[in-house]
Amino acid sequence: MTDGALADRPESWDVVDSADLHRDEWVVALRSDRVRTPEGAIARRLVLEHPGAAVVLAVDDQDRVLVLQQYRHAAGRRFVEVPAGLCDGDPGEEPLAVARRELREEAQLQATEWTHLTSSYASPGISAEVQHLYLARGLSPADRGDFELHHEELDMTTSWVAFAELYDAVLAGQVADGPVVQCVLLARALDLVGGGER
């Protein structure tokens, strides 16, 4: 449907009370809300507070993608990923600014062409986290500045892979990081990368 009739819409149920289950100096927190349903019942819902993230599919002039391989403890896997980071900087910082920063810090690259692919909710059943997905082109080397890698980032590896190879790996289920899957499929569907036969 292209007439705009099929669309998500804002809605909010009354919160009867709310209690923190975990909150510290980090950017995410877990709280328990009791909400009143439209039928008048009271239901408990857990909410993971999250500032959102920016994700960058960086593609060079040869249609190669800069990928990272990084360990993720919660999933117990080393994922093929693309540069990404939390929107945890200055209040009001635009997601594109976060994307530019993450590309520089994680990949030591900068880009002259930016395309917003979409913004999507990662897991709306528990979190309001929004992931802002971008395609970056016109790449050139950039300095990381004073950013220092820590923990999993110290063990992170980077490489260039052909977009077609990454696309095939996504379709085969070999690459399963959600933002990577979305970026690759959207870039292909919109004919921004890897055009030709499908």
Coordinates of N, CA and C in Angstrom, one line a residue:
M1 N 0.8 -1.2 0.0 CA 0.0 0.0 0.0 C 0.9 1.2 0.0
T2 N 0.6 2.1 -0.9 CA 1.4 3.3 -1.0 C 0.7 4.6 -0.7
D3 N -0.6 4.5 -0.3 CA -1.4 5.7 0.0 C -1.3 6.2 1.4
G4 N -0.4 5.5 2.2 CA -0.2 6.0 3.6 C -1.2 5.4 4.6
A5 N -2.1 4.6 4.1 CA -3.1 4.0 5.1 C -2.5 3.0 6.0
L6 N -1.5 2.3 5.6 CA -0.9 1.3 6.4 C 0.3 1.9 7.1
A7 N 0.3 2.2 8.4 CA 1.4 2.9 9.1 C 1.2 2.7 10.6
D8 N 2.4 2.6 11.2 CA 2.4 2.6 12.7 C 1.9 4.0 13.1
R9 N 1.3 4.0 14.4 CA 0.8 5.3 14.9 C 1.1 5.4 16.4
P10 N 1.3 6.6 16.8 CA 1.6 6.8 18.3 C 0.4 6.4 19.1
E11 N 0.6 5.9 20.3 CA -0.4 5.5 21.2 C 0.2 5.4 22.6
S12 N -0.5 5.7 23.6 CA 0.1 5.6 25.0 C -1.0 5.1 26.0
W13 N -0.7 4.1 26.7 CA -1.6 3.6 27.7 C -1.2 4.3 29.0
D14 N -2.2 4.6 29.9 CA -1.9 5.2 31.2 C -1.0 4.3 32.0
V15 N 0.1 4.9 32.6 CA 1.0 4.2 33.5 C 0.5 4.5 35.0
V16 N 0.1 3.4 35.6 CA -0.4 3.5 37.0 C 0.7 3.7 38.0
D17 N 1.8 3.0 37.8 CA 3.0 3.3 38.6 C 4.2 2.7 37.9
S18 N 5.4 3.1 38.3 CA 6.6 2.7 37.7 C 7.7 2.5 38.7
A19 N 8.6 1.5 38.6 CA 9.6 1.3 39.5 C 10.9 0.9 38.8
D20 N 12.0 1.4 39.2 CA 13.3 1.0 38.6 C 13.7 -0.4 39.1
L21 N 14.1 -1.2 38.2 CA 14.6 -2.5 38.5 C 16.2 -2.5 38.5
H22 N 16.7 -1.6 37.6 CA 18.1 -1.4 37.5 C 18.4 -0.1 36.9
R23 N 19.2 0.7 37.5 CA 19.6 2.0 37.0 C 21.0 2.3 37.6
D24 N 21.9 2.7 36.7 CA 23.3 3.1 37.2 C 23.8 4.2 36.3
E25 N 25.1 4.3 36.2 CA 25.7 5.4 35.4 C 25.7 5.2 33.9
W26 N 25.4 3.9 33.5 CA 25.4 3.6 32.1 C 24.1 4.1 31.4
V27 N 24.1 4.1 30.1 CA 23.0 4.7 29.3 C 21.7 4.0 29.3
V28 N 21.7 2.7 29.6 CA 20.4 1.9 29.6 C 20.0 1.6 31.0
A29 N 18.7 1.5 31.2 CA 18.1 1.2 32.5 C 16.9 0.2 32.3
L30 N 16.5 -0.5 33.3 CA 15.4 -1.4 33.2 C 14.4 -1.0 34.3
R31 N 13.1 -0.8 33.8 CA 12.1 -0.4 34.8 C 10.9 -1.3 34.6
S32 N 10.0 -1.3 35.6 CA 8.8 -2.1 35.6 C 7.6 -1.0 35.6
D33 N 6.8 -1.1 34.6 CA 5.6 -0.2 34.6 C 4.3 -1.1 34.7
R34 N 3.4 -0.5 35.5 CA 2.0 -1.1 35.5 C 1.1 -0.2 34.7
V35 N 0.6 -0.7 33.6 CA -0.2 0.1 32.7 C -1.7 -0.4 32.7
R36 N -2.6 0.6 32.4 CA -4.0 0.3 32.3 C -4.3 0.0 30.8
T37 N -4.9 -1.2 30.5 CA -5.2 -1.5 29.2 C -6.5 -0.8 28.8
P38 N -6.9 -0.8 27.5 CA -8.1 -0.2 27.1 C -9.4 -0.8 27.7
E39 N -9.2 -2.1 28.1 CA -10.4 -2.8 28.8 C -10.4 -2.4 30.3
G40 N -9.4 -1.7 30.8 CA -9.4 -1.3 32.2 C -8.5 -2.3 33.1
A41 N -8.0 -3.3 32.5 CA -7.1 -4.2 33.3 C -5.8 -3.6 33.6
I42 N -5.1 -4.0 34.6 CA -3.7 -3.6 34.9 C -2.7 -4.7 34.5
A43 N -1.8 -4.3 33.7 CA -0.8 -5.2 33.2 C 0.6 -4.7 33.5
R44 N 1.5 -5.6 33.9 CA 2.9 -5.2 34.1 C 3.7 -5.4 32.9
R45 N 4.5 -4.4 32.5 CA 5.4 -4.4 31.4 C 6.8 -3.9 31.8
L46 N 7.8 -4.7 31.3 CA 9.2 -4.3 31.6 C 9.6 -3.4 30.4
V47 N 10.3 -2.4 30.7 CA 10.8 -1.4 29.7 C 12.3 -1.3 29.9
L48 N 13.0 -1.6 28.8 CA 14.4 -1.3 28.7 C 14.6 0.1 28.1
E49 N 15.0 1.0 28.9 CA 15.3 2.4 28.4 C 16.6 2.4 27.6
H50 N 16.5 3.0 26.5 CA 17.7 3.0 25.5 C 17.7 4.2 24.7
P51 N 18.8 4.9 24.5 CA 18.9 6.2 23.8 C 18.8 6.1 22.3
G52 N 18.8 4.8 21.8 CA 18.8 4.7 20.3 C 20.2 4.5 19.8
A53 N 20.3 4.2 18.5 CA 21.6 4.0 17.9 C 21.6 4.4 16.5
A54 N 22.8 4.6 15.9 CA 23.0 4.9 14.5 C 23.9 3.8 14.0
V55 N 23.6 3.4 12.8 CA 24.2 2.2 12.1 C 24.7 2.7 10.7
V56 N 25.9 2.3 10.3 CA 26.4 2.7 9.0 C 26.9 1.6 8.1
L57 N 26.2 1.5 7.0 CA 26.7 0.6 5.9 C 27.6 1.4 5.0
A58 N 28.9 1.2 5.2 CA 29.9 2.0 4.5 C 30.4 1.2 3.3
V59 N 30.1 1.8 2.1 CA 30.4 1.1 0.8 C 31.4 1.9 0.0
D60 N 32.5 1.3 -0.4 CA 33.5 2.0 -1.2 C 33.1 2.0 -2.7
D61 N 34.0 2.6 -3.5 CA 33.8 2.7 -5.0 C 33.8 1.4 -5.7
Q62 N 34.3 0.3 -5.0 CA 34.2 -1.0 -5.7 C 33.1 -1.9 -5.1
D63 N 32.1 -1.2 -4.5 CA 31.0 -1.9 -3.9 C 31.4 -2.9 -2.8
R64 N 32.4 -2.6 -2.1 CA 32.8 -3.4 -0.9 C 32.3 -2.7 0.3
V65 N 32.0 -3.5 1.3 CA 31.4 -3.0 2.6 C 32.5 -3.2 3.7
L66 N 32.7 -2.2 4.5 CA 33.5 -2.3 5.7 C 32.8 -3.0 6.7
V67 N 33.2 -4.2 7.1 CA 32.6 -5.0 8.2 C 33.5 -5.2 9.4
L68 N 32.9 -5.3 10.5 CA 33.6 -5.5 11.8 C 33.2 -6.9 12.2
Q69 N 34.1 -7.6 12.9 CA 33.7 -8.8 13.6 C 33.9 -8.6 15.1
Q70 N 32.9 -8.8 15.9 CA 32.9 -8.4 17.3 C 32.1 -9.4 18.1
Y71 N 32.7 -9.7 19.3 CA 32.1 -10.6 20.2 C 31.0 -9.9 21.0
R72 N 29.8 -10.5 21.1 CA 28.7 -10.0 21.9 C 28.3 -11.0 22.9
H73 N 28.5 -10.7 24.2 CA 28.4 -11.6 25.3 C 27.0 -12.1 25.4
A74 N 26.0 -11.2 25.3 CA 24.6 -11.6 25.6 C 24.1 -12.7 24.6
A75 N 24.6 -12.7 23.4 CA 24.2 -13.7 22.4 C 25.2 -14.8 22.4
G76 N 26.4 -14.7 23.0 CA 27.4 -15.7 22.9 C 27.9 -16.0 21.5
R77 N 28.1 -14.9 20.7 CA 28.5 -15.1 19.3 C 29.5 -13.9 19.0
R78 N 30.3 -14.2 18.0 CA 31.1 -13.1 17.3 C 30.3 -12.8 16.0
F79 N 29.8 -11.6 16.0 CA 28.9 -11.2 14.8 C 29.7 -10.4 13.8
V80 N 29.3 -10.6 12.5 CA 29.7 -9.7 11.4 C 28.8 -8.5 11.6
E81 N 29.3 -7.4 11.8 CA 28.6 -6.1 12.0 C 29.1 -5.0 11.1
V82 N 28.5 -3.9 11.2 CA 29.0 -2.7 10.5 C 29.1 -1.6 11.6
P83 N 29.8 -0.5 11.4 CA 30.0 0.5 12.4 C 28.7 1.0 12.9
A84 N 28.6 1.1 14.3 CA 27.3 1.5 14.9 C 27.6 2.0 16.3
G85 N 26.7 2.8 16.9 CA 27.0 3.2 18.2 C 25.7 3.9 18.8
L86 N 25.7 4.1 20.1 CA 24.6 4.6 20.8 C 24.5 6.1 20.6
C87 N 23.3 6.6 20.6 CA 23.0 8.0 20.6 C 23.1 8.6 22.0
D88 N 24.3 8.5 22.6 CA 24.5 8.8 24.0 C 25.3 10.1 24.2
G89 N 25.5 10.9 23.1 CA 26.3 12.1 23.3 C 25.5 13.2 23.8
D90 N 25.8 14.4 23.3 CA 25.1 15.6 23.8 C 23.6 15.5 23.5
P91 N 22.8 16.0 24.4 CA 21.3 16.0 24.2 C 21.0 16.8 22.9
G92 N 20.1 16.2 22.1 CA 19.8 16.8 20.9 C 20.7 16.5 19.7
E93 N 21.7 15.7 19.9 CA 22.6 15.3 18.8 C 21.8 14.5 17.8
E94 N 21.9 14.9 16.6 CA 21.2 14.2 15.5 C 21.8 12.8 15.2
P95 N 21.0 11.9 14.8 CA 21.5 10.5 14.5 C 22.6 10.5 13.4
L96 N 22.5 11.4 12.5 CA 23.5 11.5 11.4 C 24.8 11.8 12.0
A97 N 24.8 12.7 13.0 CA 26.1 13.1 13.6 C 26.7 11.9 14.4
V98 N 25.8 11.1 15.0 CA 26.3 9.9 15.7 C 26.9 9.0 14.6
A99 N 26.2 8.8 13.5 CA 26.7 7.9 12.4 C 28.1 8.3 12.0
R100 N 28.2 9.6 11.7 CA 29.5 10.2 11.3 C 30.6 9.9 12.3
R101 N 30.3 10.1 13.6 CA 31.2 9.8 14.7 C 31.6 8.4 14.8
E102 N 30.6 7.5 14.7 CA 30.9 6.1 14.8 C 31.8 5.6 13.6
L103 N 31.5 6.1 12.4 CA 32.3 5.6 11.3 C 33.8 6.0 11.5
R104 N 34.0 7.2 12.0 CA 35.3 7.7 12.3 C 36.0 6.9 13.4
E105 N 35.3 6.7 14.5 CA 35.9 6.1 15.6 C 36.1 4.6 15.4
E106 N 35.2 3.9 14.8 CA 35.3 2.4 14.7 C 36.0 2.0 13.4
A107 N 35.9 2.8 12.4 CA 36.5 2.4 11.1 C 37.5 3.3 10.6
Q108 N 37.8 4.4 11.2 CA 38.7 5.4 10.8 C 38.5 5.8 9.4
L109 N 37.2 6.1 9.1 CA 36.7 6.6 7.8 C 35.8 7.8 7.9
Q110 N 35.7 8.5 6.8 CA 34.7 9.6 6.7 C 34.0 9.4 5.4
A111 N 32.9 10.0 5.2 CA 32.1 9.9 4.0 C 31.6 11.2 3.5
T112 N 31.4 11.4 2.2 CA 30.9 12.6 1.7 C 29.4 12.5 1.3
E113 N 28.9 11.2 1.1 CA 27.5 11.0 0.7 C 26.9 10.1 1.8
W114 N 25.7 10.6 2.3 CA 25.0 9.9 3.3 C 23.5 9.8 2.9
T115 N 23.0 8.5 3.0 CA 21.6 8.3 2.6 C 21.0 7.6 3.9
H116 N 19.9 8.2 4.3 CA 19.1 7.6 5.4 C 18.3 6.5 4.8
L117 N 18.6 5.2 5.2 CA 17.8 4.1 4.7 C 16.5 3.9 5.4
T118 N 16.5 4.0 6.8 CA 15.3 3.9 7.5 C 15.6 4.1 9.0
S119 N 14.6 4.3 9.8 CA 14.7 4.2 11.3 C 13.7 3.1 11.7
S120 N 14.2 2.2 12.5 CA 13.4 1.1 12.9 C 13.5 0.8 14.4
Y121 N 12.5 0.2 15.0 CA 12.5 -0.2 16.4 C 13.0 -1.6 16.5
A122 N 14.1 -1.7 17.3 CA 14.8 -3.0 17.4 C 14.0 -4.1 18.1
S123 N 13.3 -3.8 19.2 CA 12.5 -4.8 19.9 C 11.4 -4.1 20.7
P124 N 10.4 -3.6 20.0 CA 9.4 -2.7 20.7 C 8.6 -3.4 21.8
G125 N 8.6 -4.7 21.9 CA 7.9 -5.4 23.0 C 8.5 -5.1 24.3
I126 N 9.8 -4.7 24.3 CA 10.5 -4.4 25.6 C 11.2 -3.0 25.6
S127 N 11.5 -2.5 24.5 CA 12.3 -1.2 24.4 C 11.8 -0.3 23.4
A128 N 12.0 1.0 23.6 CA 11.7 2.1 22.6 C 12.9 2.4 21.8
E129 N 14.0 1.6 21.8 CA 15.2 1.8 21.1 C 14.9 2.0 19.6
V130 N 15.4 3.1 19.0 CA 15.2 3.3 17.6 C 16.6 3.2 17.0
Q131 N 16.8 2.4 15.9 CA 18.0 2.3 15.2 C 17.9 3.1 13.9
H132 N 18.8 4.0 13.7 CA 18.8 4.9 12.5 C 19.9 4.3 11.5
L133 N 19.4 3.8 10.4 CA 20.3 3.1 9.5 C 20.7 4.0 8.3
Y134 N 22.0 4.1 8.0 CA 22.5 4.9 7.0 C 23.4 4.2 6.0
L135 N 23.4 4.6 4.8 CA 24.4 4.2 3.8 C 25.4 5.3 3.6
A136 N 26.7 5.0 3.7 CA 27.7 6.0 3.5 C 28.6 5.7 2.3
R137 N 28.8 6.7 1.4 CA 29.6 6.5 0.2 C 30.6 7.7 0.2
G138 N 31.5 7.6 -0.8 CA 32.5 8.7 -0.9 C 33.4 8.6 0.3
L139 N 34.0 7.4 0.6 CA 34.8 7.2 1.7 C 36.2 7.6 1.6
S140 N 36.8 8.0 2.7 CA 38.2 8.4 2.7 C 38.7 8.2 4.1
P141 N 40.0 8.0 4.3 CA 40.6 7.8 5.7 C 40.3 9.0 6.6
A142 N 40.1 8.7 7.9 CA 39.9 9.7 8.9 C 40.6 9.3 10.1
D143 N 41.0 10.3 10.9 CA 41.6 10.1 12.2 C 40.6 9.7 13.3
R144 N 40.9 8.8 14.1 CA 40.0 8.4 15.2 C 39.9 9.5 16.3
G145 N 40.8 10.5 16.3 CA 40.8 11.5 17.3 C 41.2 11.0 18.6
D146 N 40.6 11.4 19.7 CA 41.0 11.0 21.0 C 40.2 9.8 21.5
F147 N 39.4 9.2 20.6 CA 38.6 8.0 21.0 C 39.6 6.8 21.2
E148 N 39.3 6.1 22.2 CA 40.1 4.9 22.5 C 39.3 3.7 22.6
L149 N 39.7 2.6 22.0 CA 39.0 1.3 22.0 C 39.1 0.7 23.3
H150 N 38.0 0.1 23.8 CA 38.0 -0.6 25.1 C 37.3 -2.0 24.9
H151 N 37.6 -2.9 25.8 CA 36.9 -4.2 26.0 C 36.7 -4.9 24.7
E152 N 35.4 -5.2 24.2 CA 35.2 -5.9 23.0 C 35.8 -5.2 21.8
E153 N 35.8 -3.9 21.8 CA 36.3 -3.1 20.7 C 37.8 -3.4 20.5
L154 N 38.5 -3.7 21.6 CA 40.0 -4.0 21.4 C 40.2 -5.3 20.6
D155 N 39.2 -6.2 20.7 CA 39.3 -7.5 20.0 C 38.6 -7.5 18.7
M156 N 38.0 -6.3 18.3 CA 37.3 -6.2 17.1 C 38.2 -6.2 15.9
T157 N 37.8 -6.9 14.8 CA 38.6 -6.9 13.6 C 37.8 -6.2 12.5
T158 N 38.4 -5.7 11.5 CA 37.7 -5.0 10.4 C 38.2 -5.7 9.1
S159 N 37.4 -5.7 8.1 CA 37.8 -6.1 6.7 C 36.8 -5.6 5.7
W160 N 37.2 -5.7 4.5 CA 36.3 -5.3 3.4 C 35.8 -6.5 2.7
V161 N 34.5 -6.6 2.4 CA 33.9 -7.7 1.7 C 33.0 -7.1 0.6
A162 N 32.9 -7.9 -0.5 CA 32.1 -7.5 -1.6 C 30.6 -7.4 -1.1
F163 N 29.9 -6.4 -1.5 CA 28.5 -6.3 -1.2 C 27.8 -7.5 -1.5
A164 N 28.0 -8.1 -2.7 CA 27.3 -9.3 -3.2 C 27.6 -10.5 -2.2
E165 N 28.8 -10.6 -1.7 CA 29.1 -11.7 -0.8 C 28.3 -11.5 0.5
L166 N 28.3 -10.2 1.0 CA 27.5 -10.0 2.2 C 26.0 -10.2 2.0
Y167 N 25.5 -9.8 0.9 CA 24.1 -10.0 0.6 C 23.8 -11.5 0.6
D168 N 24.6 -12.3 -0.1 CA 24.4 -13.7 -0.1 C 24.5 -14.3 1.3
A169 N 25.4 -13.8 2.1 CA 25.5 -14.4 3.5 C 24.3 -14.0 4.3
V170 N 23.7 -12.8 4.1 CA 22.5 -12.4 4.8 C 21.4 -13.4 4.4
L171 N 21.2 -13.6 3.1 CA 20.1 -14.4 2.6 C 20.3 -15.9 3.1
A172 N 21.5 -16.3 3.2 CA 21.8 -17.7 3.7 C 21.7 -17.8 5.2
G173 N 21.5 -16.7 5.9 CA 21.4 -16.8 7.4 C 22.7 -16.9 8.1
Q174 N 23.8 -16.7 7.3 CA 25.1 -16.8 7.9 C 25.5 -15.5 8.6
V175 N 24.9 -14.4 8.3 CA 25.1 -13.1 8.9 C 23.7 -12.7 9.5
A176 N 23.6 -12.6 10.8 CA 22.3 -12.5 11.4 C 22.1 -11.3 12.3
D177 N 23.1 -10.4 12.4 CA 23.0 -9.1 13.1 C 21.8 -8.3 12.5
G178 N 20.8 -8.0 13.3 CA 19.6 -7.3 12.7 C 19.9 -6.1 11.9
P179 N 20.7 -5.1 12.5 CA 20.9 -3.9 11.7 C 21.7 -4.2 10.4
V180 N 22.6 -5.2 10.4 CA 23.3 -5.5 9.1 C 22.3 -6.0 8.1
V181 N 21.4 -7.0 8.5 CA 20.4 -7.5 7.7 C 19.6 -6.4 7.1
Q182 N 19.1 -5.5 7.9 CA 18.2 -4.5 7.4 C 18.9 -3.6 6.4
C183 N 20.2 -3.1 6.8 CA 20.9 -2.3 5.9 C 21.1 -2.9 4.5
V184 N 21.6 -4.1 4.5 CA 21.9 -4.8 3.3 C 20.7 -5.0 2.4
L185 N 19.6 -5.5 3.0 CA 18.4 -5.7 2.2 C 17.7 -4.4 1.7
L186 N 17.8 -3.3 2.6 CA 17.3 -2.0 2.1 C 18.1 -1.4 1.0
A187 N 19.4 -1.5 1.2 CA 20.3 -0.9 0.1 C 20.1 -1.6 -1.2
R188 N 19.9 -2.9 -1.2 CA 19.7 -3.7 -2.4 C 18.3 -3.4 -2.9
A189 N 17.3 -3.4 -2.1 CA 15.9 -3.2 -2.5 C 15.7 -1.8 -3.2
L190 N 16.4 -0.8 -2.6 CA 16.3 0.6 -3.1 C 17.3 0.8 -4.3
D191 N 17.9 -0.2 -4.7 CA 18.9 -0.1 -5.9 C 20.0 0.9 -5.6
L192 N 20.4 1.0 -4.3 CA 21.5 1.9 -4.0 C 22.9 1.2 -4.0
V193 N 22.9 -0.1 -3.9 CA 24.1 -0.9 -4.0 C 23.7 -2.3 -4.6
G194 N 24.6 -2.8 -5.4 CA 24.4 -4.2 -5.8 C 23.3 -4.4 -6.8
G195 N 23.1 -3.4 -7.7 CA 22.0 -3.5 -8.6 C 22.3 -4.6 -9.6
G196 N 21.4 -4.7 -10.6 CA 21.6 -5.7 -11.6 C 20.6 -6.9 -11.3
E197 N 21.0 -8.1 -11.7 CA 20.1 -9.2 -11.6 C 19.9 -9.5 -10.1
R198 N 18.6 -9.9 -9.8 CA 18.3 -10.3 -8.4 C 17.9 -11.7 -8.4

